[in-house]
XYZ file of C-alpha atoms in Angstrom:
387
model
C 117.516 -41.990 -67.613
C 115.110 -39.123 -68.080
C 118.266 -37.197 -67.884
C 120.290 -38.920 -70.880
C 116.801 -38.732 -72.652
C 116.526 -34.976 -72.282
C 120.450 -34.700 -73.173
C 119.656 -36.574 -76.588
C 116.586 -34.409 -77.457
C 113.959 -37.165 -77.479
C 110.424 -36.305 -76.457
C 109.595 -38.317 -72.829
C 106.245 -36.223 -72.586
C 102.891 -35.928 -73.691
C 100.787 -33.133 -74.192
C 102.827 -30.620 -72.248
C 103.131 -33.233 -69.018
C 106.222 -34.395 -67.321
C 106.624 -38.279 -67.403
C 106.606 -38.480 -64.411
C 106.631 -42.728 -64.149
C 109.814 -43.059 -66.047
C 111.484 -44.156 -62.719
C 108.469 -46.860 -62.208
C 109.265 -47.577 -66.155
C 112.841 -46.615 -67.018
C 114.113 -46.502 -70.245
C 115.824 -49.675 -72.065
C 118.870 -49.816 -73.062
C 118.806 -48.275 -76.550
C 115.568 -46.651 -75.974
C 116.509 -42.944 -75.675
C 119.484 -42.767 -78.899
C 116.565 -44.906 -81.144
C 113.641 -42.490 -80.193
C 115.802 -39.465 -80.993
C 116.292 -40.821 -84.736
C 113.736 -41.463 -85.931
C 111.749 -39.024 -88.911
C 108.560 -37.922 -90.058
C 108.811 -40.023 -93.329
C 106.850 -42.406 -94.669
C 108.069 -45.621 -97.476
C 105.344 -47.817 -97.688
C 106.272 -51.279 -98.376
C 102.889 -52.892 -97.397
C 100.925 -54.496 -100.424
C 97.427 -54.375 -99.724
C 95.790 -58.248 -100.376
C 91.901 -57.150 -99.909
C 89.637 -56.678 -97.453
C 86.866 -58.430 -95.039
C 83.698 -56.006 -94.940
C 80.698 -57.001 -92.217
C 78.085 -58.030 -94.873
C 80.501 -60.456 -96.256
C 80.434 -62.453 -92.302
C 77.736 -64.865 -91.175
C 77.314 -64.863 -87.017
C 76.368 -68.331 -86.568
C 75.384 -68.202 -82.614
C 73.778 -64.394 -82.880
C 69.810 -63.698 -84.096
C 71.522 -60.985 -85.960
C 72.828 -62.248 -89.448
C 76.165 -59.444 -89.788
C 77.920 -57.477 -87.391
C 77.490 -54.051 -87.881
C 81.270 -53.546 -88.365
C 84.318 -55.719 -88.223
C 87.984 -54.483 -87.916
C 91.004 -54.605 -85.313
C 91.421 -58.568 -86.051
C 94.315 -60.799 -84.483
C 95.523 -63.620 -86.853
C 96.983 -67.320 -86.487
C 97.827 -70.075 -88.928
C 95.349 -72.562 -88.615
C 95.746 -76.288 -88.490
C 97.028 -76.805 -91.851
C 99.093 -74.850 -93.897
C 95.958 -73.652 -96.291
C 93.783 -72.078 -93.555
C 93.845 -68.964 -91.449
C 92.350 -68.000 -88.239
C 90.888 -64.845 -87.942
C 89.586 -62.899 -85.037
C 87.709 -59.834 -85.706
C 86.650 -57.501 -83.389
C 82.564 -56.720 -84.098
C 80.017 -54.250 -83.081
C 76.577 -55.100 -83.780
C 75.368 -51.629 -82.300
C 76.471 -48.198 -82.072
C 74.537 -47.047 -78.338
C 77.364 -48.167 -76.305
C 80.172 -49.688 -78.902
C 80.532 -52.471 -77.163
C 82.366 -55.095 -79.056
C 83.010 -58.994 -78.982
C 85.648 -60.923 -80.495
C 85.174 -63.966 -83.285
C 86.302 -66.298 -84.871
C 86.590 -66.539 -88.827
C 88.386 -69.328 -90.865
C 89.731 -68.202 -94.174
C 91.735 -70.382 -96.816
C 94.988 -68.372 -96.976
C 94.581 -68.636 -100.839
C 91.806 -66.539 -100.533
C 94.124 -63.426 -99.757
C 95.940 -64.137 -103.431
C 93.232 -64.646 -105.861
C 91.094 -61.666 -104.283
C 88.032 -63.677 -103.386
C 88.386 -62.172 -99.764
C 86.991 -59.212 -101.149
C 84.003 -61.149 -102.240
C 83.656 -64.382 -100.810
C 80.895 -65.067 -97.904
C 82.571 -66.340 -94.374
C 80.457 -68.086 -91.569
C 81.817 -66.784 -87.733
C 81.445 -67.604 -83.948
C 81.323 -65.302 -81.486
C 83.677 -66.707 -79.086
C 85.007 -63.916 -76.521
C 81.830 -60.943 -75.542
C 81.516 -58.697 -72.602
C 80.503 -60.860 -69.229
C 82.995 -60.155 -66.483
C 83.541 -56.853 -64.400
C 87.241 -56.230 -67.134
C 85.447 -56.213 -70.498
C 81.345 -55.889 -69.381
C 81.501 -52.685 -71.503
C 83.501 -54.359 -74.279
C 86.179 -56.724 -75.701
C 88.582 -55.326 -77.962
C 91.357 -55.419 -80.000
C 92.553 -59.287 -79.578
C 95.790 -60.135 -80.475
C 96.575 -63.745 -80.133
C 99.950 -65.927 -79.605
C 101.182 -69.087 -78.704
C 102.729 -70.470 -75.282
C 103.771 -73.891 -75.068
C 101.633 -74.129 -78.218
C 98.527 -73.082 -76.903
C 96.799 -70.244 -78.472
C 96.551 -67.230 -75.591
C 94.725 -64.219 -76.159
C 94.905 -60.683 -74.684
C 92.267 -58.290 -75.549
C 90.988 -54.594 -74.768
C 88.369 -54.782 -71.662
C 86.398 -51.888 -71.155
C 86.127 -52.100 -67.531
C 82.685 -51.650 -65.147
C 84.745 -47.881 -64.548
C 84.879 -47.436 -68.434
C 81.635 -45.076 -68.858
C 82.201 -43.719 -64.691
C 83.379 -39.945 -65.603
C 84.000 -39.458 -61.922
C 86.498 -42.723 -62.077
C 89.688 -42.216 -64.463
C 91.207 -45.347 -62.983
C 91.547 -48.642 -64.846
C 89.051 -48.015 -67.960
C 90.568 -50.321 -69.960
C 92.934 -53.332 -68.898
C 94.578 -56.152 -70.960
C 92.630 -59.261 -70.642
C 93.718 -62.849 -70.808
C 91.812 -65.941 -72.588
C 93.185 -69.304 -73.457
C 91.811 -71.630 -75.842
C 90.166 -74.788 -74.645
C 88.004 -76.185 -77.064
C 87.065 -75.521 -80.586
C 85.237 -71.954 -79.993
C 85.932 -71.891 -77.033
C 88.025 -69.788 -74.368
C 88.557 -69.290 -71.061
C 89.216 -65.787 -69.277
C 91.768 -66.204 -67.301
C 93.140 -63.221 -65.459
C 93.498 -59.667 -66.262
C 97.188 -58.155 -66.058
C 97.811 -55.073 -63.389
C 101.038 -53.022 -62.749
C 101.939 -53.505 -59.141
C 99.572 -52.289 -56.212
C 101.127 -48.720 -55.527
C 100.687 -47.600 -59.621
C 97.366 -48.668 -59.993
C 95.388 -45.646 -58.578
C 97.718 -43.704 -61.453
C 96.592 -46.440 -64.479
C 94.034 -44.654 -66.960
C 93.983 -47.425 -68.744
C 96.123 -50.399 -70.107
C 96.017 -51.678 -73.896
C 97.615 -52.443 -76.714
C 98.659 -55.623 -75.294
C 99.690 -59.139 -76.155
C 102.102 -62.260 -73.892
C 105.377 -63.332 -75.815
C 107.306 -66.054 -74.341
C 111.317 -66.423 -74.645
C 113.444 -69.883 -75.586
C 113.725 -69.897 -71.625
C 110.145 -69.782 -70.950
C 110.208 -66.110 -69.460
C 106.995 -64.639 -69.891
C 106.749 -61.086 -71.503
C 103.913 -58.424 -71.768
C 103.744 -55.673 -74.406
C 101.547 -53.337 -73.149
C 100.746 -49.427 -73.110
C 99.968 -47.994 -70.020
C 98.148 -44.467 -69.750
C 99.122 -42.770 -66.531
C 97.226 -39.815 -64.521
C 100.581 -38.052 -66.126
C 98.557 -38.000 -69.367
C 101.347 -39.821 -70.786
C 100.845 -43.280 -72.733
C 103.947 -45.565 -71.937
C 105.630 -48.100 -74.580
C 107.066 -50.745 -72.175
C 107.279 -54.423 -72.194
C 107.089 -56.185 -68.204
C 107.937 -59.653 -66.614
C 104.969 -61.831 -66.130
C 106.040 -63.942 -63.639
C 105.339 -67.617 -63.744
C 103.538 -68.244 -60.090
C 101.320 -65.342 -61.311
C 100.544 -66.816 -64.903
C 100.370 -70.439 -62.910
C 97.841 -69.310 -60.392
C 95.352 -67.244 -63.251
C 95.460 -70.583 -64.850
C 94.467 -72.995 -61.731
C 91.809 -70.499 -60.438
C 90.169 -70.105 -64.092
C 87.224 -72.172 -63.816
C 86.013 -71.256 -60.690
C 84.644 -67.248 -61.809
C 85.943 -64.262 -62.668
C 89.540 -63.706 -64.149
C 92.142 -62.838 -61.268
C 94.530 -60.153 -61.409
C 97.953 -60.981 -63.391
C 100.300 -58.455 -61.382
C 103.472 -57.944 -63.864
C 106.783 -56.556 -62.670
C 109.984 -55.358 -63.837
C 108.355 -52.731 -66.656
C 110.792 -50.913 -68.656
C 109.641 -48.476 -71.366
C 110.737 -49.083 -74.526
C 110.690 -46.607 -76.905
C 109.401 -42.712 -76.096
C 107.544 -41.125 -78.885
C 109.108 -38.428 -81.134
C 108.379 -35.128 -80.990
C 105.939 -35.408 -84.084
C 103.585 -37.790 -82.431
C 100.925 -38.191 -79.804
C 101.093 -41.779 -78.673
C 102.784 -45.004 -79.533
C 101.058 -48.614 -79.196
C 101.881 -51.854 -79.712
C 100.199 -53.391 -83.078
C 100.693 -57.300 -84.125
C 102.459 -59.068 -81.915
C 105.886 -60.187 -83.398
C 107.690 -63.286 -85.315
C 110.860 -64.015 -84.057
C 113.515 -63.766 -86.258
C 116.442 -64.824 -84.072
C 116.599 -66.739 -80.949
C 114.815 -64.186 -78.631
C 114.964 -61.813 -81.174
C 111.384 -60.036 -82.452
C 110.301 -58.321 -85.211
C 107.121 -56.548 -83.665
C 105.183 -53.575 -85.577
C 104.223 -50.679 -83.794
C 101.541 -48.129 -84.658
C 101.898 -44.369 -84.097
C 99.900 -41.411 -84.065
C 101.009 -38.017 -85.153
C 100.238 -34.921 -83.934
C 99.064 -32.580 -86.795
C 95.953 -34.933 -88.579
C 95.643 -37.814 -85.570
C 96.933 -40.736 -88.182
C 97.725 -43.792 -87.481
C 101.073 -44.598 -89.236
C 103.303 -47.975 -88.517
C 107.111 -48.344 -88.432
C 108.969 -51.709 -87.171
C 111.124 -52.627 -84.361
C 113.344 -55.476 -83.313
C 113.464 -56.219 -79.661
C 115.814 -58.456 -78.009
C 115.517 -60.053 -74.588
C 117.351 -62.408 -71.755
C 117.090 -62.461 -68.219
C 120.207 -60.532 -67.513
C 119.793 -57.401 -69.197
C 115.748 -57.337 -69.671
C 114.067 -56.231 -73.014
C 115.569 -53.954 -75.328
C 114.962 -52.096 -78.923
C 117.843 -53.162 -80.630
C 116.991 -51.399 -84.106
C 113.658 -49.790 -85.715
C 112.663 -48.030 -88.863
C 113.776 -44.709 -89.091
C 110.382 -44.244 -91.168
C 106.794 -45.725 -91.472
C 106.460 -48.537 -93.264
C 103.049 -48.302 -93.731
C 99.983 -45.427 -93.594
C 96.241 -44.620 -94.738
C 96.279 -44.577 -98.727
C 93.554 -46.716 -99.887
C 90.151 -45.090 -99.722
C 89.149 -47.826 -97.167
C 91.638 -46.845 -94.911
C 91.563 -42.986 -95.160
C 87.644 -42.754 -94.504
C 85.092 -44.556 -91.879
C 84.274 -44.461 -88.661
C 87.994 -43.569 -87.673
C 89.269 -41.733 -90.639
C 93.069 -42.151 -91.502
C 93.582 -45.302 -89.263
C 95.646 -48.595 -90.524
C 95.497 -50.774 -87.446
C 97.598 -53.964 -87.479
C 96.250 -56.336 -84.901
C 97.632 -59.960 -86.435
C 100.779 -61.251 -88.226
C 101.810 -64.802 -89.435
C 105.215 -65.701 -90.799
C 104.560 -66.846 -94.768
C 107.390 -67.814 -96.266
C 109.862 -64.874 -97.000
C 106.494 -63.210 -96.463
C 104.756 -61.330 -93.176
C 101.326 -60.833 -93.457
C 99.466 -58.677 -91.857
C 95.832 -57.934 -90.793
C 94.394 -54.457 -89.889
C 91.756 -52.522 -89.023
C 91.112 -50.156 -91.716
C 89.632 -46.916 -90.375
C 87.650 -48.894 -87.584
C 85.123 -50.436 -90.572
C 86.579 -53.307 -92.250
C 89.585 -55.859 -92.329
C 92.512 -55.068 -94.300
C 94.796 -57.661 -95.264
C 98.490 -56.622 -96.688
C 101.753 -58.562 -97.178
C 105.290 -57.466 -97.252
C 108.726 -59.045 -97.615
C 110.683 -60.139 -94.271
C 114.239 -59.061 -96.335
C 112.864 -55.828 -97.352
C 111.458 -54.737 -93.698
C 114.918 -55.887 -91.843
C 116.501 -53.608 -94.988
C 114.407 -51.130 -93.201
C 115.997 -51.949 -89.674
C 119.146 -52.257 -90.794
C 119.383 -48.248 -91.515
C 119.052 -47.701 -87.732
C 120.231 -50.916 -86.061
C 122.305 -50.875 -82.865
C 123.193 -54.448 -82.565
């Protein structure tokens, strides 16, 4: 696989280091070919709808009235079609930058009337540091539904995070399951096979997806000790998932061991790393439209492109199309300047008719909202589609 990628001129390494874990995370079908054909250009097709700032988020279950920052928010439909549920990452101090995750309900119409940028919203902190796998922060949530129940995968800053001499599992994807209004249970945390765990520096940008046959797929981005970031999808065995659910109420989250990890796309020569952005929407049976963020080499900007991922049990997950150019990049002042300049970081996406609405972190300082036509995204994908 690595030889094929090299023959196609695909960059399979970052920071000048050989990508030695491609044997463990082999390139999925089409990955090498699609990786070669992308360009460092942008055609921004997302219409900005507004922003939510921390001054308009009011914490109900904390003595501080407002967080210092809200950003990197997951998104889901509410109990009826008129409401959305937002799950922003919040910060209340900069000493350790320890994050929590809040829940905010907002009317869908607020995005289209401009009210999102001027209204005030109550918020409940629902996930916060409390275990050895998230004690230094609960970050960047993504929310999907498995058998109709909301599942949140977020980045846990583990007990190792600030230990300079320990470069192992500093962050891990943690799974929490909704168990009632404003109540989430931390079920488990996803880990690679035991022989690979000593080589994992961090694992993040993760979410859980259910295929039509019930198979569970973990989209995630391990950072290994060869200093490469692998954009991967793994299989979550049902027995591991069920065991975690059964043991959830007994104490700390338990490890959920994944298998069958595949590299879905290598980085391009003009990129430093890739990561999964918002969870996907299904456009055909077991064909998922998802967004990917890329950090460029020159300015370290975050830019966005789209991908179609298809899954079947025999072949496994594979990319079948990518947009040959980026479809979103920082351009508004609140995206260009903030705690982390030049950043658009989608963590949420919902389908609203023929539109895709996304929620994203803008410069790590506010939550941005934007939308694009699904047909417009698919038209971009048709330029570089292999199936």
